[in-house]
Short mmCIF file of C-alpha atoms in Angstrom, two decimals:
data_model
loop_
_atom_site.label_atom_id
_atom_site.label_comp_id
_atom_site.label_asym_id
_atom_site.label_seq_id
_atom_site.Cartn_x
_atom_site.Cartn_y
_atom_site.Cartn_z
CA GLU A 23 -16.27 8.93 3.17
CA VAL A 24 -14.53 5.86 2.15
CA GLN A 25 -14.69 3.79 4.76
CA LEU A 26 -12.82 0.10 4.95
CA VAL A 27 -13.15 -2.38 7.85
CA GLU A 28 -11.42 -5.35 7.72
CA SER A 29 -11.34 -8.55 9.88
CA GLY A 30 -10.75 -11.65 10.89
CA GLY A 31 -7.30 -11.82 11.39
CA GLY A 32 -6.04 -13.60 15.17
CA LEU A 33 -3.24 -16.29 15.61
CA VAL A 34 -3.29 -19.39 13.60
CA GLN A 35 -0.86 -22.47 14.14
CA PRO A 36 1.36 -23.11 10.75
CA GLY A 37 -0.39 -24.92 7.78
CA GLY A 38 -3.83 -23.49 9.03
CA SER A 39 -6.16 -21.49 7.72
CA LEU A 40 -8.08 -17.77 7.80
CA ARG A 41 -10.02 -16.07 5.99
CA LEU A 42 -9.88 -11.73 6.07
CA SER A 43 -12.59 -9.72 5.14
CA CYS A 44 -12.96 -6.00 4.20
CA ALA A 45 -16.16 -4.19 4.57
CA ALA A 46 -16.33 -1.34 1.70
CA SER A 47 -18.69 1.88 2.34
CA GLY A 48 -19.06 5.44 1.33
CA PHE A 49 -17.91 4.36 -2.10
CA ASN A 50 -19.66 3.30 -4.95
CA PHE A 51 -17.78 -0.65 -4.19
CA SER A 52 -18.98 -2.21 -7.68
CA LYS A 53 -16.71 0.37 -9.46
CA PHE A 54 -13.11 0.09 -8.10
CA TRP A 55 -10.43 -2.71 -8.84
CA MET A 56 -9.39 -3.87 -4.25
CA HIS A 57 -6.26 -5.09 -3.37
CA TRP A 58 -4.75 -6.71 -0.21
CA VAL A 59 -1.22 -5.41 1.14
CA ARG A 60 0.34 -6.68 4.31
CA GLN A 61 3.05 -5.08 6.92
CA ALA A 62 4.86 -7.53 8.89
CA PRO A 63 5.74 -5.60 12.25
CA GLY A 64 8.47 -3.30 11.98
CA LYS A 65 9.08 -4.06 8.01
CA SER A 66 7.89 -2.82 4.68
CA LEU A 67 4.50 -3.42 3.00
CA VAL A 68 4.09 -6.12 0.91
CA TRP A 69 1.30 -6.05 -2.17
CA VAL A 70 -0.25 -9.44 -1.56
CA SER A 71 -3.40 -8.95 -4.03
CA ARG A 72 -5.31 -7.26 -6.38
CA ILE A 73 -9.27 -7.98 -7.77
CA TYR A 74 -10.92 -6.05 -10.74
CA SER A 75 -13.95 -4.42 -10.18
CA ASP A 76 -16.28 -6.94 -11.63
CA GLY A 77 -13.80 -10.16 -9.77
CA SER A 78 -13.74 -10.92 -12.99
CA THR A 79 -9.55 -11.32 -12.70
CA SER A 80 -7.01 -11.13 -10.11
CA ALA A 81 -3.54 -11.23 -9.48
CA THR A 82 -1.14 -12.70 -6.18
CA ALA A 83 1.86 -11.78 -5.30
CA GLY A 84 4.20 -14.42 -5.93
CA SER A 85 4.66 -15.47 -2.40
CA ALA A 86 1.33 -15.94 -1.76
CA LYS A 87 0.37 -17.21 -4.88
CA GLY A 88 -1.65 -20.67 -4.63
CA ARG A 89 -2.03 -20.51 -1.14
CA PHE A 90 -4.11 -17.21 -1.16
CA THR A 91 -7.30 -16.41 -2.84
CA ILE A 92 -8.85 -12.86 -3.37
CA SER A 93 -12.98 -12.91 -4.05
CA ARG A 94 -15.67 -10.36 -3.74
CA ASP A 95 -18.83 -9.83 -2.88
CA ASN A 96 -20.46 -6.81 -4.98
CA THR A 97 -23.92 -7.34 -3.39
CA LYS A 98 -22.52 -7.41 0.32
CA ASN A 99 -19.68 -4.96 -0.59
CA VAL A 100 -16.91 -7.03 1.31
CA LEU A 101 -13.65 -8.11 0.33
CA TYR A 102 -12.12 -11.07 1.00
CA LEU A 103 -9.09 -13.14 1.54
CA GLU A 104 -9.20 -16.69 2.43
CA MET A 105 -5.37 -17.95 3.26
CA ASN A 106 -4.22 -21.31 3.75
CA SER A 107 -1.23 -23.42 4.37
CA LEU A 108 -0.29 -20.44 6.73
CA ARG A 109 3.40 -19.99 7.31
CA ALA A 110 5.07 -17.60 10.24
CA GLU A 111 6.20 -15.28 7.41
CA ASP A 112 3.00 -14.40 6.81
CA THR A 113 2.33 -13.12 10.06
CA ALA A 114 1.90 -9.01 9.45
CA VAL A 115 -1.03 -6.60 9.15
CA TYR A 116 -3.05 -7.00 6.30
CA TYR A 117 -4.19 -4.00 4.33
CA CYS A 118 -7.27 -3.89 2.13
CA ALA A 119 -7.56 -0.74 -0.43
CA THR A 120 -8.76 0.30 -3.73
CA GLY A 121 -7.63 1.26 -6.34
CA GLY A 122 -7.24 3.63 -8.12
CA CYS A 123 -5.23 6.55 -10.23
CA GLY A 124 -6.20 4.67 -13.48
CA GLY A 125 -4.49 1.22 -11.88
CA ASP A 126 -1.29 2.89 -10.75
CA CYS A 127 -1.86 3.14 -6.82
CA LEU A 128 -3.57 2.15 -4.01
CA GLU A 129 -6.01 5.43 -3.00
CA SER A 130 -7.70 4.43 0.68
CA TRP A 131 -7.06 2.31 3.29
CA GLY A 132 -8.37 0.35 5.71
CA GLN A 133 -7.01 0.41 9.52
CA GLY A 134 -5.62 -3.24 8.71
CA THR A 135 -5.93 -6.33 11.21
CA LEU A 136 -3.21 -8.20 12.19
CA VAL A 137 -2.71 -12.56 11.65
CA THR A 138 -0.45 -14.06 13.73
CA VAL A 139 0.81 -17.53 12.36
CA ALA A 140 2.59 -19.48 15.61
CA SER A 141 2.25 -22.32 17.38
CA SER B 25 9.20 -7.33 -9.81
CA ASP B 26 12.81 -5.54 -8.44
CA GLU B 27 13.06 -3.71 -5.04
CA LEU B 28 12.95 0.21 -4.51
CA THR B 29 15.38 1.21 -2.57
CA GLN B 30 15.11 4.16 -0.29
CA PRO B 31 17.13 5.62 2.23
CA PRO B 32 16.21 3.83 5.49
CA SER B 33 16.07 8.30 7.16
CA VAL B 34 16.19 11.23 6.60
CA SER B 35 16.76 14.20 9.09
CA VAL B 36 15.69 17.75 8.56
CA SER B 37 15.12 20.85 10.67
CA PRO B 38 11.52 22.47 10.87
CA GLY B 39 10.88 24.67 8.13
CA GLN B 40 13.49 23.18 6.14
CA THR B 41 13.35 20.67 2.49
CA ALA B 42 13.58 17.29 2.95
CA SER B 43 14.05 15.00 0.02
CA ILE B 44 13.47 11.03 -0.58
CA THR B 45 14.55 9.40 -2.80
CA CYS B 46 13.23 6.04 -4.51
CA SER B 47 15.57 4.43 -7.04
CA ARG B 48 15.15 1.29 -9.62
CA ASP B 49 16.64 0.87 -13.07
CA LYS B 50 14.43 2.71 -15.17
CA LEU B 51 11.94 3.45 -13.13
CA GLY B 52 10.89 6.85 -14.79
CA ASP B 53 9.70 4.56 -16.96
CA LYS B 54 6.54 4.09 -14.69
CA PHE B 55 4.41 6.52 -12.66
CA ALA B 56 5.68 6.40 -8.78
CA SER B 57 3.41 7.07 -6.04
CA TRP B 58 4.28 7.85 -2.69
CA TYR B 59 2.78 6.92 0.92
CA GLN B 60 2.67 8.78 4.50
CA GLN B 61 2.47 6.11 7.36
CA LYS B 62 2.86 7.52 11.48
CA PRO B 63 2.96 5.33 14.14
CA GLY B 64 0.46 2.60 14.64
CA GLN B 65 -1.80 4.15 11.58
CA SER B 66 -2.78 3.19 8.11
CA PRO B 67 -0.84 4.49 4.67
CA VAL B 68 -1.64 7.84 3.47
CA LEU B 69 -1.31 8.46 0.14
CA VAL B 70 0.29 11.82 -0.53
CA ILE B 71 1.26 11.60 -4.29
CA TYR B 72 0.39 9.37 -7.57
CA GLN B 73 1.68 10.05 -10.80
CA ASP B 74 5.05 10.58 -9.62
CA ASN B 75 3.63 14.84 -8.75
CA LYS B 76 0.32 14.62 -8.09
CA ARG B 77 -1.93 15.13 -4.95
CA PRO B 78 -4.64 13.59 -4.00
CA SER B 79 -7.29 15.55 -2.38
CA GLY B 80 -6.09 17.35 1.03
CA ILE B 81 -3.02 16.70 1.12
CA PRO B 82 -0.92 19.68 1.34
CA GLU B 83 1.29 21.83 -0.96
CA ARG B 84 4.06 21.53 0.33
CA PHE B 85 4.39 17.85 -0.53
CA SER B 86 5.25 17.32 -4.35
CA GLY B 87 7.01 14.49 -6.57
CA SER B 88 9.52 13.51 -9.50
CA ASN B 89 10.07 11.18 -11.31
CA SER B 90 13.18 10.52 -14.17
CA GLY B 91 15.75 8.14 -14.68
CA ASN B 92 16.03 5.61 -12.15
CA THR B 93 15.14 7.62 -9.42
CA ALA B 94 11.76 8.56 -8.03
CA THR B 95 12.01 11.61 -5.53
CA LEU B 96 9.21 13.24 -3.05
CA THR B 97 10.14 16.41 -1.80
CA ILE B 98 8.67 18.40 1.52
CA SER B 99 9.18 22.12 1.39
CA GLY B 100 8.65 23.60 4.84
CA THR B 101 8.92 20.25 6.87
CA GLN B 102 6.36 20.26 9.86
CA ALA B 103 6.64 18.18 12.97
CA MET B 104 3.71 16.10 11.72
CA ASP B 105 5.47 15.52 8.71
CA GLU B 106 7.23 12.93 10.69
CA ALA B 107 6.36 9.49 9.77
CA ASP B 108 7.69 6.72 7.60
CA TYR B 109 7.30 7.41 3.60
CA TYR B 110 7.01 4.60 0.83
CA CYS B 111 7.12 4.69 -2.81
CA GLN B 112 5.44 2.40 -5.35
CA ALA B 113 5.32 1.54 -8.59
CA TRP B 114 3.07 -0.74 -11.04
CA ASP B 115 5.10 -3.77 -12.81
CA SER B 116 4.07 -6.29 -14.87
CA SER B 117 0.86 -6.73 -13.05
CA ALA B 118 2.64 -6.42 -9.99
CA TYR B 119 2.58 -3.14 -7.09
CA VAL B 120 5.65 -3.60 -5.78
CA PHE B 121 6.67 -1.08 -2.66
CA GLY B 122 10.12 0.56 -1.34
CA THR B 123 11.56 0.00 0.89
CA GLY B 124 10.86 2.28 3.34
CA THR B 125 12.73 6.00 4.84
CA LYS B 126 11.82 7.13 8.30
CA VAL B 127 11.85 11.24 8.36
CA THR B 128 13.04 12.14 11.23
CA VAL B 129 11.96 16.19 11.96
CA LEU B 130 14.52 17.70 15.01
#
């Protein structure tokens, strides 16, 4: 069974930094693209970033580009999201998800971790 | 990427059919996926590549995609189907989600 467990969320001041982790188990982590998606309270889902299975290539949404960095450690089965220069509008639940469907969809999702940016 | 537009809400009686649309210019040229999200829970993939169901998703969930509109259809809607539904498409290396539709089973 696919299990994705996010951690690292919390309260951070504007301009601060945070690193999220997603521990994966129950599947061959090193074979899958991985994603981060966020959801502000009461709002829709917003894709944040994606990384290829071997970590060689990543893509990041415009709103996060230059501030957020996705990475992975295939030896530890962990996905990361380094977030810098955080803003109030980055407040959201952050989900990690596996890529699937030949790259078109996000197949399995974690339970999410809440990031609150406030002073 | 352009936004995917969904109706904010859809109401349906138990046992009836609910249809949720997702619109954007030339959406039919892309694959559409659909996710179900119940309150306080993570999204669950219910339809991918326009009309395919992942293992474990009931047959009452079906999808189509043509022209500018993708549609998720729930046939014989049950109370357990009450949730928010989001469409999603991949475009120019970015993944775009729809605005979301709240399905209420009256």
